[in-house]
Coordinates of C-alpha atoms in Angstrom, one line a residue:
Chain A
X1486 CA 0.0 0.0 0.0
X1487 CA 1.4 3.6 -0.7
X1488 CA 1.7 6.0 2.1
X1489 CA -1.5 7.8 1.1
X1490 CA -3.5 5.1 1.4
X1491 CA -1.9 3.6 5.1
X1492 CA -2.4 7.7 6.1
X1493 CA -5.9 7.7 4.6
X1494 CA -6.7 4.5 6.2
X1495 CA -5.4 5.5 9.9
X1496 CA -7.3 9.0 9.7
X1497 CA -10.5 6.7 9.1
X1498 CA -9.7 4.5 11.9
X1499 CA -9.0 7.2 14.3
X1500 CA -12.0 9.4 13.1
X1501 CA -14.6 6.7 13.1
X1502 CA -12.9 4.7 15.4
X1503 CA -13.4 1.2 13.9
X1504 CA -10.9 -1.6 13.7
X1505 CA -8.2 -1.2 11.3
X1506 CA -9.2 -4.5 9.6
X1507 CA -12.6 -3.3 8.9
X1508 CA -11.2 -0.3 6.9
X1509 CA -10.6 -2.4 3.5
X1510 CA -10.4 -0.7 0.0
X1511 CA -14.1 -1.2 -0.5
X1512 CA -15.1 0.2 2.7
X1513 CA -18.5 2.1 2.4
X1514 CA -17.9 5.0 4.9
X1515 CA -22.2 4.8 5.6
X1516 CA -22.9 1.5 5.5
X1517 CA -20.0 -0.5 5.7
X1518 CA -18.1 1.7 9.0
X1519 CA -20.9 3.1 10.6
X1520 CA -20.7 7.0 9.3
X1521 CA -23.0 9.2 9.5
X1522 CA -23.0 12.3 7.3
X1523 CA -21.1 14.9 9.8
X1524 CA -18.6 11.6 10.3
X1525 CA -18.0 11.7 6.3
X1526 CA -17.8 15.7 6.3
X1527 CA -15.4 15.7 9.1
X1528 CA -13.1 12.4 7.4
X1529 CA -13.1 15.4 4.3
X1530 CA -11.8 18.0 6.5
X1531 CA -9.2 15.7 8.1
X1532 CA -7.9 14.6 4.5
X1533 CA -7.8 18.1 4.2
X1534 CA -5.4 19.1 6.3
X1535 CA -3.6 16.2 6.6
X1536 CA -2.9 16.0 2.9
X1537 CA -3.2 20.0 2.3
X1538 CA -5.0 19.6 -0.2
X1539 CA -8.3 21.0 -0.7
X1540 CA -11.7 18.7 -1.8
X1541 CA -14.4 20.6 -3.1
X1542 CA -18.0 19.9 -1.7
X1543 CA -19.2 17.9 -5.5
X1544 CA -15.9 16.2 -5.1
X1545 CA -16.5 15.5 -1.7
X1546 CA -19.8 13.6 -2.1
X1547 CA -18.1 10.9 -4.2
X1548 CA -16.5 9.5 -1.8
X1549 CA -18.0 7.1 -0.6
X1550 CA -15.2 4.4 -0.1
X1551 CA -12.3 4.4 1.5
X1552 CA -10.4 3.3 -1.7
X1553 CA -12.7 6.8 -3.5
X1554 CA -10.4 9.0 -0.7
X1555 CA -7.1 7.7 -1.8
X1556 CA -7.6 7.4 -5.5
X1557 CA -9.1 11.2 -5.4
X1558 CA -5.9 12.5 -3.0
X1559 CA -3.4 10.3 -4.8
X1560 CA -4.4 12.1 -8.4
X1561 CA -4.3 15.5 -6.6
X1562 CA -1.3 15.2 -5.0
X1563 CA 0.2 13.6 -8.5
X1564 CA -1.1 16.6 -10.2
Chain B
X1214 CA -26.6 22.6 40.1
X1215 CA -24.9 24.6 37.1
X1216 CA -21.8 23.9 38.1
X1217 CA -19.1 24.7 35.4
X1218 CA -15.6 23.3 37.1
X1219 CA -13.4 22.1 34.4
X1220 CA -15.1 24.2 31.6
X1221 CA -13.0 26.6 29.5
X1222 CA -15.5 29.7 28.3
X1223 CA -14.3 32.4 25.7
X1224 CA -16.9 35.6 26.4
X1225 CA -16.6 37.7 23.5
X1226 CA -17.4 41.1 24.0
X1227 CA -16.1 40.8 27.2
X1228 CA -15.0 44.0 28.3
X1229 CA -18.5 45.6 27.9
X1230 CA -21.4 45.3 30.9
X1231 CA -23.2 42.4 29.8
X1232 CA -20.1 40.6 28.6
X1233 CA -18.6 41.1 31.5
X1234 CA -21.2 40.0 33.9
X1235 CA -21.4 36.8 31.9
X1236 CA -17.7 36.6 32.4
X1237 CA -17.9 37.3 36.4
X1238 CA -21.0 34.7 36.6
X1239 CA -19.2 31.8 34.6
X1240 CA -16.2 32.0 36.2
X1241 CA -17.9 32.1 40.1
X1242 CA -19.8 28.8 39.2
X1243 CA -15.6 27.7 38.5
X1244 CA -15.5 27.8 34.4
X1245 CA -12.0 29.2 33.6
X1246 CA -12.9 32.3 31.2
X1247 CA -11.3 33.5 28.4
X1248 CA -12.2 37.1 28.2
X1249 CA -12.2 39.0 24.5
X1250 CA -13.0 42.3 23.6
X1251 CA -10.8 45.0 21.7
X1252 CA -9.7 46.7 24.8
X1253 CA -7.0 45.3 26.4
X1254 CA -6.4 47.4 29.6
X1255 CA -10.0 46.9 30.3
X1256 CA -10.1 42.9 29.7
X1257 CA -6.8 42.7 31.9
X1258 CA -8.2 44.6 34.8
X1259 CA -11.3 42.4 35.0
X1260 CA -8.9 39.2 34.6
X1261 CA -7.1 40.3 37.3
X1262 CA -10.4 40.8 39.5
X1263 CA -11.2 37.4 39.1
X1264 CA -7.5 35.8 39.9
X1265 CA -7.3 32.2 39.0
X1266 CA -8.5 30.7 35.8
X1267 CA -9.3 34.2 33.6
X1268 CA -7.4 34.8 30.3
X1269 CA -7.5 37.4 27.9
X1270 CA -7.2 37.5 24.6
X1271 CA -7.4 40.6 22.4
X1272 CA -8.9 40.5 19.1
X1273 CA -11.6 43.1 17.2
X1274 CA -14.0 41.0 15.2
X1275 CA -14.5 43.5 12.7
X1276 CA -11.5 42.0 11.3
X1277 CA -12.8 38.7 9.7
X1278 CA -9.2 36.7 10.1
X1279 CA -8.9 38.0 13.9
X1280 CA -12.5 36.2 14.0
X1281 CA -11.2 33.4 12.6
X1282 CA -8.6 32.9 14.6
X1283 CA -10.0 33.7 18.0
X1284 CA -11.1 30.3 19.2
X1285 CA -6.9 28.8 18.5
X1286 CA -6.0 32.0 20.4
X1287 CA -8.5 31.4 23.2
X1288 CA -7.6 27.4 23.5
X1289 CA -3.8 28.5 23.2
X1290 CA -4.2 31.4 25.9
X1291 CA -6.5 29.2 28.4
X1292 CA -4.3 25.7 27.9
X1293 CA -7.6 23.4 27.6
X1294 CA -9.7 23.3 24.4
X1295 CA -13.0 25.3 24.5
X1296 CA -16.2 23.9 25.8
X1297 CA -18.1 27.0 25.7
X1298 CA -18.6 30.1 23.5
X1299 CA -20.3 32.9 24.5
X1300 CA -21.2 35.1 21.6
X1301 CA -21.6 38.6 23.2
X1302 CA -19.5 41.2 21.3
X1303 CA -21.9 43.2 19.4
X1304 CA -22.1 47.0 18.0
X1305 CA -25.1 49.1 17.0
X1306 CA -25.1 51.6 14.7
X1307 CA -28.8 53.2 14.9
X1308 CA -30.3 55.2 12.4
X1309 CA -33.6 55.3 10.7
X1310 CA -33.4 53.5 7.4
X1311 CA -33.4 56.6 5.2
X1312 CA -30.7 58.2 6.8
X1313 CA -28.8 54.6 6.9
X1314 CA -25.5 54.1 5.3
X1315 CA -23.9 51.0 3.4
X1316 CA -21.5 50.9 6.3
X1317 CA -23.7 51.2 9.2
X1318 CA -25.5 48.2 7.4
X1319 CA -21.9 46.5 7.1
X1320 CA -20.8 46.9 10.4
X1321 CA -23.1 45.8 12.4
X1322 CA -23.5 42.5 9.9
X1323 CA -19.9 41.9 10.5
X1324 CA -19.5 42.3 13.9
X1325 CA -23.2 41.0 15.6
X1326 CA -24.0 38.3 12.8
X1327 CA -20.7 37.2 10.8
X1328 CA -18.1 37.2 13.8
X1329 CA -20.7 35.0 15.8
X1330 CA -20.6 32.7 12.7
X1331 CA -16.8 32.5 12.3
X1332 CA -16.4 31.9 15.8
X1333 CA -19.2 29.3 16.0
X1334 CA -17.6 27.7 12.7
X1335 CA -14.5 27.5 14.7
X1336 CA -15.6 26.1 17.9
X1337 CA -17.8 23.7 16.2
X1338 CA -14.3 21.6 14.7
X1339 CA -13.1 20.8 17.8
X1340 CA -16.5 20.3 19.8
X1341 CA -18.4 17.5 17.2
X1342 CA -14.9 15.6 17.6
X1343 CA -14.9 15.5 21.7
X1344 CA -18.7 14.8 21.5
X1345 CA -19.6 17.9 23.6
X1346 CA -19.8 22.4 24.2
X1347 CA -22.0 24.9 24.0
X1348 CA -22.6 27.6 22.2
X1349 CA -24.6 31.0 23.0
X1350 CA -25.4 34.1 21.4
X1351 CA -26.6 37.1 22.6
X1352 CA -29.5 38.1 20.5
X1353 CA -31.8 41.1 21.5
X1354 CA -35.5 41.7 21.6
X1355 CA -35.6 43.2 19.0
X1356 CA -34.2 40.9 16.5
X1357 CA -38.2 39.4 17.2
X1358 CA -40.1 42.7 17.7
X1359 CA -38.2 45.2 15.5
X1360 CA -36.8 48.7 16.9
X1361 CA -37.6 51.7 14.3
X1362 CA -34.0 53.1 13.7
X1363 CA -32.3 49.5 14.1
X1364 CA -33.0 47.8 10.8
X1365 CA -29.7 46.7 10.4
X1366 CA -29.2 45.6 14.1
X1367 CA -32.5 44.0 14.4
X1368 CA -31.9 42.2 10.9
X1369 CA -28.7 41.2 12.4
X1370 CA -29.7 39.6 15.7
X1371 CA -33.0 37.9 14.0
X1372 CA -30.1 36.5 11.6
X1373 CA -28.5 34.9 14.6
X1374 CA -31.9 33.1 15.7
X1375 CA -32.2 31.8 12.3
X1376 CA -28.2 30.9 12.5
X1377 CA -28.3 29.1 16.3
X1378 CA -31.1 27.2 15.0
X1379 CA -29.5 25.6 12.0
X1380 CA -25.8 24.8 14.0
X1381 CA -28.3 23.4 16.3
X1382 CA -29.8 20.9 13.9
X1383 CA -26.3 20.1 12.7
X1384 CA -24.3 19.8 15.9
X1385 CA -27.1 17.6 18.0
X1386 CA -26.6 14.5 17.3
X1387 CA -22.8 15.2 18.6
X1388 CA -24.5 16.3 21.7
X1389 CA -23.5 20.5 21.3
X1390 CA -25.8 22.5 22.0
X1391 CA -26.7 25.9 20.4
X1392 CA -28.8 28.2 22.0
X1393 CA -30.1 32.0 22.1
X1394 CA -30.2 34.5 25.1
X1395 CA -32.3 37.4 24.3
X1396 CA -32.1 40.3 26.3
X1397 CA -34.5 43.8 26.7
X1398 CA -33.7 46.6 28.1
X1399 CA -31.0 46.1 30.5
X1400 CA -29.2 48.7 32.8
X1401 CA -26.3 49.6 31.0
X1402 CA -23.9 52.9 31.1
X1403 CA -25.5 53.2 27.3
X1404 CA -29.1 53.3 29.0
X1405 CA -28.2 55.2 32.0
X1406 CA -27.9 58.6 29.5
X1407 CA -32.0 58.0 28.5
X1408 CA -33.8 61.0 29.8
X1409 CA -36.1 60.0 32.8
X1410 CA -39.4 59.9 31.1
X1411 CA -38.6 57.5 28.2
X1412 CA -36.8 55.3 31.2
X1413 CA -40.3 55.7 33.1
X1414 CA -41.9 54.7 29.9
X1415 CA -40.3 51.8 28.8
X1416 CA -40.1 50.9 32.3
X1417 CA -44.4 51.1 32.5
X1418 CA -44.0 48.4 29.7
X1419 CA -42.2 45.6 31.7
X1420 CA -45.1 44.0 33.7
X1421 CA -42.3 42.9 36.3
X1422 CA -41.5 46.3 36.8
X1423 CA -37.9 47.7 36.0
X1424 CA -35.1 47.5 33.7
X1425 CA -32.8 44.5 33.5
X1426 CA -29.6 44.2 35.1
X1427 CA -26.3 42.7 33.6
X1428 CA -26.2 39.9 36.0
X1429 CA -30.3 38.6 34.7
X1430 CA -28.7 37.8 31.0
X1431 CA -25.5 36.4 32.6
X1432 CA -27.6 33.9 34.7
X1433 CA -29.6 32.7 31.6
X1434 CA -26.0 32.0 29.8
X1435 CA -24.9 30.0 32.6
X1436 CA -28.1 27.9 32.9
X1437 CA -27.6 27.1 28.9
X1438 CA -24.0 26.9 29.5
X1439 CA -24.4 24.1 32.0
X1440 CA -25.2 20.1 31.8
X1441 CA -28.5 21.0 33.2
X1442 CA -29.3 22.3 29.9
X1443 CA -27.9 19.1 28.1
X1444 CA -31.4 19.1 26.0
X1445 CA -32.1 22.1 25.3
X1446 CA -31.2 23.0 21.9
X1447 CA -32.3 25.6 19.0
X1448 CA -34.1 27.8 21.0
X1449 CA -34.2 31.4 22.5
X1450 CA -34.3 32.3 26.1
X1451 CA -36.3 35.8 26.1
X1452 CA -34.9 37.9 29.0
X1453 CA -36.8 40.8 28.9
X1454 CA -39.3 41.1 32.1
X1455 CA -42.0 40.5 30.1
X1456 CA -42.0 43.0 27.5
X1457 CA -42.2 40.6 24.8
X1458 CA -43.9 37.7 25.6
X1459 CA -42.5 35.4 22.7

């Protein structure tokens, strides 16, 4: 896994606090790991600042997997 | 009952007579305060009144990155992240709409309904991750019944009903409250100058009988401030005597 992803994946487990083996690429934030919609607006603000990078609101709502996070900071940060 | 031991506060406004009293009644039932306002000397001699656990930290909110940054500055100054905000600070510019200018308007929007927003904005990070805090704003009378020459100061503190209510909808189910104190007319050195017929008059419209004092709003924060008020959420406490009866 590349650093983004193990970062994305421990801000998730902090922030939701689920087990780390629950947090699979797949993940549904809602219905797989128990989110609820200020949980998925605060797991954006977190990869915010953790990643400095800044995800619009019509960006925001489509992620909806833990493996939608990485793949949408991995291309900002390549860009 | 409403005991606040352990509580960090930040009073904005703080260095006013209401703020102040809010301050002074927080910090007795043993909330360490953070006291705000734009004048330092003032804020420092009612820090050093109380002794222990009071904090100031200087910052005019008509500046919109000094709003911004308030709540950092007041969880950096006190040591312990914020569990309360009390939005007090607040500035009217009266004038009957005719005679009103784009600025009066953009003052008082900045200061009594966009600073309480940034603030809240700020607060409300820290307090949906720890699962708890309050926040309250000072609203006025009337911000429900209208005051001719306070269109923009009325618009502004109806705007922060409207406001409270929506963070309240948003930050419940993290258990933080948002809630409204509304105040009348309240003994103040800016009421003391009314000649003594308009004070016997507005006075004959308060069925209990007299003006407010400082310390009747400050014990309506604390009650909303404390775990007594745990569900109560979204509304407006009307401290007015009776004027209004909303």
């Amino acid at each position: 896994m590349s650093d983004i992803a193990d970062k994305v994946k421990k801000i998730v487990v902090e922030h939701l606090g689920v087990d780390e083996s629950k947090v699979t690429p797949d993940a549904s934030f809602i219905d797989d790991l128990g989110a609820d919609s200020l949980d998925t607006v605060e797991l954006v603000m977190a990869f915010e600042e953790a990643f400095s990078v800044e995800i619009p609101e019509d960006a925001a709502e489509k992620i909806a997997t833990v493996k939608d996070a990485i793949d949408y900071i991995e291309k900002q940060k390549a860009a | 009952m409403f005991s606040l031991t352990g509580k960090t506060a930040l009073v904005t406004g703080a260095s006013g007579g209401i703020g102040a009293a809010i301050a002074r009644q927080l910090h007795a039932q043993g909330a360490t305060v953070v006291l705000s306002g734009t004048r330092e000397a003032a804020l420092q001699e009612l820090a050093d009144g109380l002794g222990e656990r009071a904090h100031i930290a200087v910052a005019n909110l008509s500046d919109p990155a000094e709003a911004d940054g308030l709540v950092a500055k007041a969880e950096a100054v006190a040591g312990t992240p914020l569990d309360i905000l009390v939005n007090n600070a607040g500035l009217t510019r009266d004038t009957l709409a005719i005679r009103m200018k784009d600025s009066d308007w953009s003052q008082v929007m900045t200061v009594d309904l966009e600073s309480p927003f940034r603030l809240a904005r700020a607060a409300l990070k820290g307090m949906l991750r720890r699962r708890a805090g309050r926040i309250i704003s000072i609203a006025s009378v009337v911000g429900t019944t209208g005051n001719a020459g306070q269109a923009n100061y009325a618009a502004a503190k109806a705007g922060i009903v409207g406001m409270s209510k929506s963070l309240a909808q948003e930050a419940g189910p993290r258990g933080v409250t948002v809630n409204v104190v509304a105040p009348g007319f309240i003994e103040t050195p800016m009421t003391d100058v009314l000649p003594e017929t308009v004070r016997e008059k507005l006075v004959g419209s308060i069925p209990l009988g007299r003006m407010g004092n400082t310390g009747d709003v400050a014990s309506a924060v604390v009650y909303l401030a404390s775990d007594e008020a745990a569900w109560v959420t979204g509304t407006t406490l009307h401290v007015n005597g009776g004027m209004a009866m909303v």
